[in-house]
């Protein structure tokens, strides 16, 4: 029995609906591998499973943390693998759904824990982030560890600092250390699938999704988070949509400017996701377009488990 079926790929590619369809057919449960869906009060902007979705299939790791809480890929690996083991013991293949490449890889392959934190290095990097900006740190990370940089958001200060810290301490890229750890650690018996759109179709889906999120109340969701005092944590999480809408609510730009920036940043993020997932040759890519939605591949995906 295959231990795990992973539905992954770029944002707005239809993962949620396919994951639910597969889990219902298999009589199993879903592990969310979308690191932003972990947080309560951010359901609209992260396109978290709806109440109907949650009623149809049990989901793990959805809306279970406050925005001020941390949940690293290493922590996720431990508890998510425990869920997989529990389902396997009951004769069920677990289904994981999400596009957070680092978390997907942590679940499937395990994750190198890395050296301990170094307060001096972190303070130095934090000072550089304040004086030079987060983009400058990200550019530095790209020069020492392009692979890891491609897997994270370019504004994710916490992960950028950690990767640079590991490089300073070990002299080696964090991605290389992860890769060596995977070679020593037995991966889960997993089948991974993703959906291959023409680039222009994917970008159209992203733009339409942003418009839909605004119609569904994203702006009010962000306003409520700011009123609750989570503004700094939104900036730390760097989740797409939240920082752009927060900028609008603070009077730093117009709503149209925030919306266009959100679309642009999401398209760029999808491009980085594609670069990351294309690097994993184990992923089965299913071609889709406007005439062949992802759901039509459910039977073909299930056949991979046979």
mmCIF file of C-alpha atoms in Angstrom:
data_model
loop_
_atom_site.group_PDB
_atom_site.id
_atom_site.type_symbol
_atom_site.label_atom_id
_atom_site.label_comp_id
_atom_site.label_asym_id
_atom_site.label_seq_id
_atom_site.Cartn_x
_atom_site.Cartn_y
_atom_site.Cartn_z
ATOM 1 C CA UNK A 1 0.000 0.000 0.000
ATOM 2 C CA UNK A 2 1.255 3.426 -0.917
ATOM 3 C CA UNK A 3 1.696 5.396 2.281
ATOM 4 C CA UNK A 4 0.965 8.833 0.886
ATOM 5 C CA UNK A 5 -0.616 10.512 -2.141
ATOM 6 C CA UNK A 6 0.463 14.142 -2.586
ATOM 7 C CA UNK A 7 -1.462 16.685 -4.658
ATOM 8 C CA UNK A 8 0.898 19.609 -5.095
ATOM 9 C CA UNK A 9 1.952 22.277 -7.574
ATOM 10 C CA UNK A 10 1.546 26.039 -7.979
ATOM 11 C CA UNK A 11 -1.119 28.225 -6.442
ATOM 12 C CA UNK A 12 -4.507 28.386 -8.179
ATOM 13 C CA UNK A 13 -3.985 25.054 -9.937
ATOM 14 C CA UNK A 14 -7.038 23.292 -8.466
ATOM 15 C CA UNK A 15 -5.353 21.162 -5.806
ATOM 16 C CA UNK A 16 -8.065 21.440 -3.135
ATOM 17 C CA UNK A 17 -10.958 20.084 -5.189
ATOM 18 C CA UNK A 18 -8.910 17.188 -6.545
ATOM 19 C CA UNK A 19 -7.541 16.344 -3.104
ATOM 20 C CA UNK A 20 -11.025 16.175 -1.639
ATOM 21 C CA UNK A 21 -12.285 14.027 -4.521
ATOM 22 C CA UNK A 22 -9.369 11.618 -4.060
ATOM 23 C CA UNK A 23 -9.749 11.446 -0.289
ATOM 24 C CA UNK A 24 -13.464 10.698 -0.582
ATOM 25 C CA UNK A 25 -12.824 7.928 -3.086
ATOM 26 C CA UNK A 26 -10.129 6.441 -0.845
ATOM 27 C CA UNK A 27 -12.098 6.883 2.372
ATOM 28 C CA UNK A 28 -9.149 8.664 3.948
ATOM 29 C CA UNK A 29 -8.105 12.013 5.430
ATOM 30 C CA UNK A 30 -6.243 15.070 4.148
ATOM 31 C CA UNK A 31 -3.035 16.591 5.473
ATOM 32 C CA UNK A 32 -2.734 20.252 4.545
ATOM 33 C CA UNK A 33 0.742 21.039 3.230
ATOM 34 C CA UNK A 34 -0.026 24.715 2.740
ATOM 35 C CA UNK A 35 1.892 26.541 5.453
ATOM 36 C CA UNK A 36 -0.420 29.582 5.379
ATOM 37 C CA UNK A 37 -3.578 27.535 5.889
ATOM 38 C CA UNK A 38 -2.294 26.643 9.341
ATOM 39 C CA UNK A 39 -3.470 30.010 10.711
ATOM 40 C CA UNK A 40 -6.871 30.934 12.116
ATOM 41 C CA UNK A 41 -8.517 34.061 10.794
ATOM 42 C CA UNK A 42 -6.765 33.802 7.428
ATOM 43 C CA UNK A 43 -9.145 31.424 5.690
ATOM 44 C CA UNK A 44 -10.184 33.718 2.845
ATOM 45 C CA UNK A 45 -6.750 34.869 1.736
ATOM 46 C CA UNK A 46 -5.204 31.407 1.960
ATOM 47 C CA UNK A 47 -8.187 29.801 0.174
ATOM 48 C CA UNK A 48 -8.509 27.343 3.041
ATOM 49 C CA UNK A 49 -10.991 24.463 2.772
ATOM 50 C CA UNK A 50 -14.563 25.618 3.323
ATOM 51 C CA UNK A 51 -16.879 24.359 6.058
ATOM 52 C CA UNK A 52 -18.422 22.057 3.452
ATOM 53 C CA UNK A 53 -14.980 20.721 2.513
ATOM 54 C CA UNK A 54 -14.122 20.088 6.149
ATOM 55 C CA UNK A 55 -17.445 18.324 6.676
ATOM 56 C CA UNK A 56 -16.871 16.109 3.629
ATOM 57 C CA UNK A 57 -13.334 14.995 4.542
ATOM 58 C CA UNK A 58 -11.343 15.308 7.742
ATOM 59 C CA UNK A 59 -8.473 17.779 7.309
ATOM 60 C CA UNK A 60 -5.367 18.027 9.475
ATOM 61 C CA UNK A 61 -3.393 21.261 10.049
ATOM 62 C CA UNK A 62 -6.031 23.736 8.887
ATOM 63 C CA UNK A 63 -6.740 26.868 10.969
ATOM 64 C CA UNK A 64 -5.164 25.467 14.126
ATOM 65 C CA UNK A 65 -2.656 28.217 14.971
ATOM 66 C CA UNK A 66 -2.922 31.901 15.821
ATOM 67 C CA UNK A 67 -0.984 34.178 13.440
ATOM 68 C CA UNK A 68 1.499 34.896 16.236
ATOM 69 C CA UNK A 69 2.515 31.220 16.538
ATOM 70 C CA UNK A 70 5.390 29.476 14.764
ATOM 71 C CA UNK A 71 5.205 26.053 13.133
ATOM 72 C CA UNK A 72 8.390 25.103 11.326
ATOM 73 C CA UNK A 73 8.756 22.591 8.517
ATOM 74 C CA UNK A 74 10.662 20.368 10.944
ATOM 75 C CA UNK A 75 7.801 20.426 13.457
ATOM 76 C CA UNK A 76 5.311 19.786 10.671
ATOM 77 C CA UNK A 77 7.337 16.813 9.490
ATOM 78 C CA UNK A 78 7.138 15.114 12.883
ATOM 79 C CA UNK A 79 3.438 15.492 13.517
ATOM 80 C CA UNK A 80 2.327 15.036 9.891
ATOM 81 C CA UNK A 81 4.292 11.806 9.550
ATOM 82 C CA UNK A 82 2.581 10.610 12.718
ATOM 83 C CA UNK A 83 -0.802 11.230 11.035
ATOM 84 C CA UNK A 84 0.363 9.296 7.960
ATOM 85 C CA UNK A 85 1.458 6.381 10.130
ATOM 86 C CA UNK A 86 -1.885 6.343 11.935
ATOM 87 C CA UNK A 87 -3.831 6.228 8.690
ATOM 88 C CA UNK A 88 -1.552 3.537 7.262
ATOM 89 C CA UNK A 89 -2.103 1.398 10.349
ATOM 90 C CA UNK A 90 -5.833 1.576 9.574
ATOM 91 C CA UNK A 91 -5.157 0.432 6.008
ATOM 92 C CA UNK A 92 -5.585 3.882 4.447
ATOM 93 C CA UNK A 93 -3.357 5.881 2.112
ATOM 94 C CA UNK A 94 -2.991 9.440 3.409
ATOM 95 C CA UNK A 95 -3.628 12.357 1.036
ATOM 96 C CA UNK A 96 -1.554 15.534 1.374
ATOM 97 C CA UNK A 97 -2.616 18.704 -0.433
ATOM 98 C CA UNK A 98 -0.603 21.900 -0.732
ATOM 99 C CA UNK A 99 1.933 23.948 -2.616
ATOM 100 C CA UNK A 100 4.421 24.807 0.132
ATOM 101 C CA UNK A 101 7.393 23.024 -1.402
ATOM 102 C CA UNK A 102 9.478 22.924 1.740
ATOM 103 C CA UNK A 103 6.657 21.378 3.760
ATOM 104 C CA UNK A 104 5.835 18.842 1.060
ATOM 105 C CA UNK A 105 9.482 17.818 0.914
ATOM 106 C CA UNK A 106 9.704 17.659 4.711
ATOM 107 C CA UNK A 107 6.747 15.297 4.801
ATOM 108 C CA UNK A 108 7.881 13.048 1.966
ATOM 109 C CA UNK A 109 11.646 12.999 2.511
ATOM 110 C CA UNK A 110 12.300 14.236 6.012
ATOM 111 C CA UNK A 111 14.162 17.420 6.825
ATOM 112 C CA UNK A 112 17.657 18.191 8.038
ATOM 113 C CA UNK A 113 17.292 19.808 11.503
ATOM 114 C CA UNK A 114 20.349 22.026 11.065
ATOM 115 C CA UNK A 115 22.633 23.605 13.652
ATOM 116 C CA UNK A 116 21.294 25.558 16.622
ATOM 117 C CA UNK A 117 20.512 29.241 16.446
ATOM 118 C CA UNK A 118 23.298 31.793 16.672
ATOM 119 C CA UNK A 119 22.174 35.015 18.351
ATOM 120 C CA UNK A 120 25.068 37.078 16.991
ATOM 121 C CA UNK A 121 24.500 36.044 13.373
ATOM 122 C CA UNK A 122 20.759 36.594 13.672
ATOM 123 C CA UNK A 123 21.256 40.053 15.150
ATOM 124 C CA UNK A 124 23.601 40.974 12.306
ATOM 125 C CA UNK A 125 21.141 39.740 9.674
ATOM 126 C CA UNK A 126 18.250 41.521 11.371
ATOM 127 C CA UNK A 127 20.244 44.762 11.304
ATOM 128 C CA UNK A 128 20.938 44.306 7.595
ATOM 129 C CA UNK A 129 17.262 43.664 6.962
ATOM 130 C CA UNK A 130 16.447 46.959 8.690
ATOM 131 C CA UNK A 131 19.105 48.983 6.891
ATOM 132 C CA UNK A 132 19.222 47.333 3.464
ATOM 133 C CA UNK A 133 15.782 45.736 3.277
ATOM 134 C CA UNK A 134 14.567 42.137 3.054
ATOM 135 C CA UNK A 135 15.036 41.997 -0.764
ATOM 136 C CA UNK A 136 18.765 42.557 -0.284
ATOM 137 C CA UNK A 137 18.994 39.580 2.070
ATOM 138 C CA UNK A 138 17.004 37.496 -0.390
ATOM 139 C CA UNK A 139 19.418 38.401 -3.194
ATOM 140 C CA UNK A 140 22.280 37.339 -0.964
ATOM 141 C CA UNK A 141 20.554 34.024 -0.287
ATOM 142 C CA UNK A 142 20.131 33.463 -4.024
ATOM 143 C CA UNK A 143 23.895 33.734 -4.473
ATOM 144 C CA UNK A 144 24.677 31.083 -1.829
ATOM 145 C CA UNK A 145 21.615 28.815 -2.071
ATOM 146 C CA UNK A 146 19.504 29.375 -5.167
ATOM 147 C CA UNK A 147 17.581 26.123 -4.672
ATOM 148 C CA UNK A 148 16.323 27.044 -1.222
ATOM 149 C CA UNK A 149 15.639 30.632 -2.280
ATOM 150 C CA UNK A 150 13.389 29.337 -5.065
ATOM 151 C CA UNK A 151 11.328 27.370 -2.538
ATOM 152 C CA UNK A 152 10.399 30.263 -0.267
ATOM 153 C CA UNK A 153 8.703 33.610 -0.564
ATOM 154 C CA UNK A 154 11.168 36.374 -1.406
ATOM 155 C CA UNK A 155 9.857 38.370 1.585
ATOM 156 C CA UNK A 156 9.935 35.502 4.096
ATOM 157 C CA UNK A 157 12.452 37.063 6.461
ATOM 158 C CA UNK A 158 12.360 34.241 8.998
ATOM 159 C CA UNK A 159 13.354 31.546 6.494
ATOM 160 C CA UNK A 160 15.823 33.782 4.689
ATOM 161 C CA UNK A 161 17.593 34.478 7.986
ATOM 162 C CA UNK A 162 17.629 30.795 8.923
ATOM 163 C CA UNK A 163 19.133 29.746 5.575
ATOM 164 C CA UNK A 164 21.807 32.443 5.742
ATOM 165 C CA UNK A 165 22.500 31.552 9.370
ATOM 166 C CA UNK A 166 23.042 27.896 8.452
ATOM 167 C CA UNK A 167 25.336 28.944 5.614
ATOM 168 C CA UNK A 168 27.368 31.149 7.963
ATOM 169 C CA UNK A 169 27.657 28.355 10.527
ATOM 170 C CA UNK A 170 28.413 25.472 8.175
ATOM 171 C CA UNK A 171 29.713 27.077 4.991
ATOM 172 C CA UNK A 172 27.219 24.987 3.041
ATOM 173 C CA UNK A 173 23.787 25.664 1.482
ATOM 174 C CA UNK A 174 20.817 24.539 3.537
ATOM 175 C CA UNK A 175 19.344 22.880 0.434
ATOM 176 C CA UNK A 176 22.464 20.689 0.102
ATOM 177 C CA UNK A 177 22.256 19.677 3.756
ATOM 178 C CA UNK A 178 18.587 18.810 3.297
ATOM 179 C CA UNK A 179 19.460 16.743 0.220
ATOM 180 C CA UNK A 180 22.150 14.784 2.058
ATOM 181 C CA UNK A 181 19.771 14.173 4.928
ATOM 182 C CA UNK A 182 17.184 12.803 2.506
ATOM 183 C CA UNK A 183 19.771 10.422 1.095
ATOM 184 C CA UNK A 184 20.340 9.034 4.591
ATOM 185 C CA UNK A 185 16.683 9.063 5.630
ATOM 186 C CA UNK A 186 14.156 6.661 4.184
ATOM 187 C CA UNK A 187 11.467 8.660 2.354
ATOM 188 C CA UNK A 188 7.820 7.793 2.584
ATOM 189 C CA UNK A 189 6.375 5.574 -0.118
ATOM 190 C CA UNK A 190 4.646 8.476 -1.824
ATOM 191 C CA UNK A 191 3.081 9.278 -5.170
ATOM 192 C CA UNK A 192 3.140 12.968 -6.039
ATOM 193 C CA UNK A 193 0.981 14.623 -8.687
ATOM 194 C CA UNK A 194 0.660 18.169 -10.021
ATOM 195 C CA UNK A 195 -1.211 19.927 -12.806
ATOM 196 C CA UNK A 196 0.564 21.396 -15.809
ATOM 197 C CA UNK A 197 -1.153 24.494 -17.195
ATOM 198 C CA UNK A 198 -0.113 26.669 -20.094
ATOM 199 C CA UNK A 199 1.520 29.595 -18.317
ATOM 200 C CA UNK A 200 -0.988 32.138 -19.594
ATOM 201 C CA UNK A 201 -3.915 30.020 -18.376
ATOM 202 C CA UNK A 202 -2.410 29.670 -14.912
ATOM 203 C CA UNK A 203 -1.839 33.415 -14.715
ATOM 204 C CA UNK A 204 -5.442 34.060 -15.764
ATOM 205 C CA UNK A 205 -6.591 31.748 -12.973
ATOM 206 C CA UNK A 206 -4.412 33.624 -10.481
ATOM 207 C CA UNK A 207 -5.796 37.013 -11.529
ATOM 208 C CA UNK A 208 -9.368 35.719 -11.334
ATOM 209 C CA UNK A 209 -8.710 34.211 -7.910
ATOM 210 C CA UNK A 210 -7.475 37.527 -6.534
ATOM 211 C CA UNK A 211 -10.645 39.254 -7.762
ATOM 212 C CA UNK A 212 -12.748 36.509 -6.186
ATOM 213 C CA UNK A 213 -10.942 36.755 -2.840
ATOM 214 C CA UNK A 214 -11.683 40.457 -2.693
ATOM 215 C CA UNK A 215 -15.341 39.746 -3.443
ATOM 216 C CA UNK A 216 -15.380 37.164 -0.669
ATOM 217 C CA UNK A 217 -14.130 39.667 1.914
ATOM 218 C CA UNK A 218 -10.340 39.523 1.958
ATOM 219 C CA UNK A 219 -10.082 43.205 2.794
ATOM 220 C CA UNK A 220 -12.297 42.812 5.862
ATOM 221 C CA UNK A 221 -10.341 39.724 6.912
ATOM 222 C CA UNK A 222 -7.117 41.723 6.833
ATOM 223 C CA UNK A 223 -8.766 44.662 8.625
ATOM 224 C CA UNK A 224 -9.889 42.354 11.432
ATOM 225 C CA UNK A 225 -6.406 40.858 11.790
ATOM 226 C CA UNK A 226 -4.932 44.351 12.067
ATOM 227 C CA UNK A 227 -7.535 45.334 14.660
ATOM 228 C CA UNK A 228 -6.583 42.268 16.706
ATOM 229 C CA UNK A 229 -2.968 43.375 16.724
ATOM 230 C CA UNK A 230 -1.638 40.825 14.236
ATOM 231 C CA UNK A 231 -0.171 43.389 11.843
ATOM 232 C CA UNK A 232 3.423 42.542 12.698
ATOM 233 C CA UNK A 233 2.720 38.841 12.474
ATOM 234 C CA UNK A 234 1.150 39.291 9.033
ATOM 235 C CA UNK A 235 4.391 40.916 7.936
ATOM 236 C CA UNK A 236 6.362 38.039 9.465
ATOM 237 C CA UNK A 237 4.264 35.414 7.689
ATOM 238 C CA UNK A 238 4.516 37.338 4.416
ATOM 239 C CA UNK A 239 1.418 35.624 3.102
ATOM 240 C CA UNK A 240 0.370 36.827 -0.325
ATOM 241 C CA UNK A 241 -2.522 39.251 -0.249
ATOM 242 C CA UNK A 242 -2.233 40.176 3.394
ATOM 243 C CA UNK A 243 0.731 42.493 3.185
ATOM 244 C CA UNK A 244 -0.635 44.158 0.033
ATOM 245 C CA UNK A 245 -4.073 44.753 1.567
ATOM 246 C CA UNK A 246 -2.493 45.864 4.843
ATOM 247 C CA UNK A 247 -0.532 48.475 2.882
ATOM 248 C CA UNK A 248 -3.796 49.774 1.424
ATOM 249 C CA UNK A 249 -5.490 49.883 4.833
ATOM 250 C CA UNK A 250 -2.548 51.855 6.202
ATOM 251 C CA UNK A 251 -2.981 54.411 3.419
ATOM 252 C CA UNK A 252 0.283 53.517 1.689
ATOM 253 C CA UNK A 253 -1.325 52.817 -1.711
ATOM 254 C CA UNK A 254 -4.670 52.718 -3.465
ATOM 255 C CA UNK A 255 -6.862 49.621 -3.510
ATOM 256 C CA UNK A 256 -6.234 49.187 -7.235
ATOM 257 C CA UNK A 257 -2.470 49.397 -6.682
ATOM 258 C CA UNK A 258 -2.676 46.848 -3.867
ATOM 259 C CA UNK A 259 -4.784 44.534 -6.014
ATOM 260 C CA UNK A 260 -2.454 44.710 -8.999
ATOM 261 C CA UNK A 261 0.563 44.156 -6.756
ATOM 262 C CA UNK A 262 -1.115 41.137 -5.176
ATOM 263 C CA UNK A 263 -1.714 39.653 -8.628
ATOM 264 C CA UNK A 264 1.856 40.352 -9.694
ATOM 265 C CA UNK A 265 3.378 38.904 -6.516
ATOM 266 C CA UNK A 266 1.183 35.814 -6.750
ATOM 267 C CA UNK A 267 2.220 35.198 -10.354
ATOM 268 C CA UNK A 268 5.863 35.525 -9.355
ATOM 269 C CA UNK A 269 5.328 33.131 -6.475
ATOM 270 C CA UNK A 270 3.709 30.597 -8.811
ATOM 271 C CA UNK A 271 6.727 30.861 -11.103
ATOM 272 C CA UNK A 272 9.043 30.056 -8.175
ATOM 273 C CA UNK A 273 6.808 27.165 -7.155
ATOM 274 C CA UNK A 274 7.007 25.734 -10.655
ATOM 275 C CA UNK A 275 10.798 25.978 -10.610
ATOM 276 C CA UNK A 276 10.896 24.108 -7.316
ATOM 277 C CA UNK A 277 8.497 21.327 -8.280
ATOM 278 C CA UNK A 278 9.977 20.879 -11.762
ATOM 279 C CA UNK A 279 13.187 19.947 -9.994
ATOM 280 C CA UNK A 280 11.562 16.867 -8.455
ATOM 281 C CA UNK A 281 11.377 14.224 -11.157
ATOM 282 C CA UNK A 282 9.178 12.018 -9.007
ATOM 283 C CA UNK A 283 6.175 14.277 -9.569
ATOM 284 C CA UNK A 284 3.645 13.118 -12.162
ATOM 285 C CA UNK A 285 2.449 16.122 -14.176
ATOM 286 C CA UNK A 286 -1.049 16.032 -15.667
ATOM 287 C CA UNK A 287 -1.692 18.490 -18.523
ATOM 288 C CA UNK A 288 -4.756 20.685 -18.062
ATOM 289 C CA UNK A 289 -6.294 23.673 -19.791
ATOM 290 C CA UNK A 290 -9.625 25.456 -19.886
ATOM 291 C CA UNK A 291 -11.250 22.400 -21.510
ATOM 292 C CA UNK A 292 -9.746 19.739 -19.230
ATOM 293 C CA UNK A 293 -10.084 20.730 -15.557
ATOM 294 C CA UNK A 294 -7.912 18.959 -12.969
ATOM 295 C CA UNK A 295 -10.868 16.961 -11.634
ATOM 296 C CA UNK A 296 -10.976 14.999 -14.886
ATOM 297 C CA UNK A 297 -7.676 13.376 -13.915
ATOM 298 C CA UNK A 298 -9.004 11.791 -10.708
ATOM 299 C CA UNK A 299 -9.288 8.316 -12.196
ATOM 300 C CA UNK A 300 -5.825 8.504 -13.762
ATOM 301 C CA UNK A 301 -4.359 9.583 -10.427
ATOM 302 C CA UNK A 302 -6.074 6.740 -8.586
ATOM 303 C CA UNK A 303 -4.666 4.334 -11.187
ATOM 304 C CA UNK A 304 -1.170 5.283 -10.032
ATOM 305 C CA UNK A 305 -1.941 3.650 -6.691
ATOM 306 C CA UNK A 306 -2.771 0.321 -8.272
#
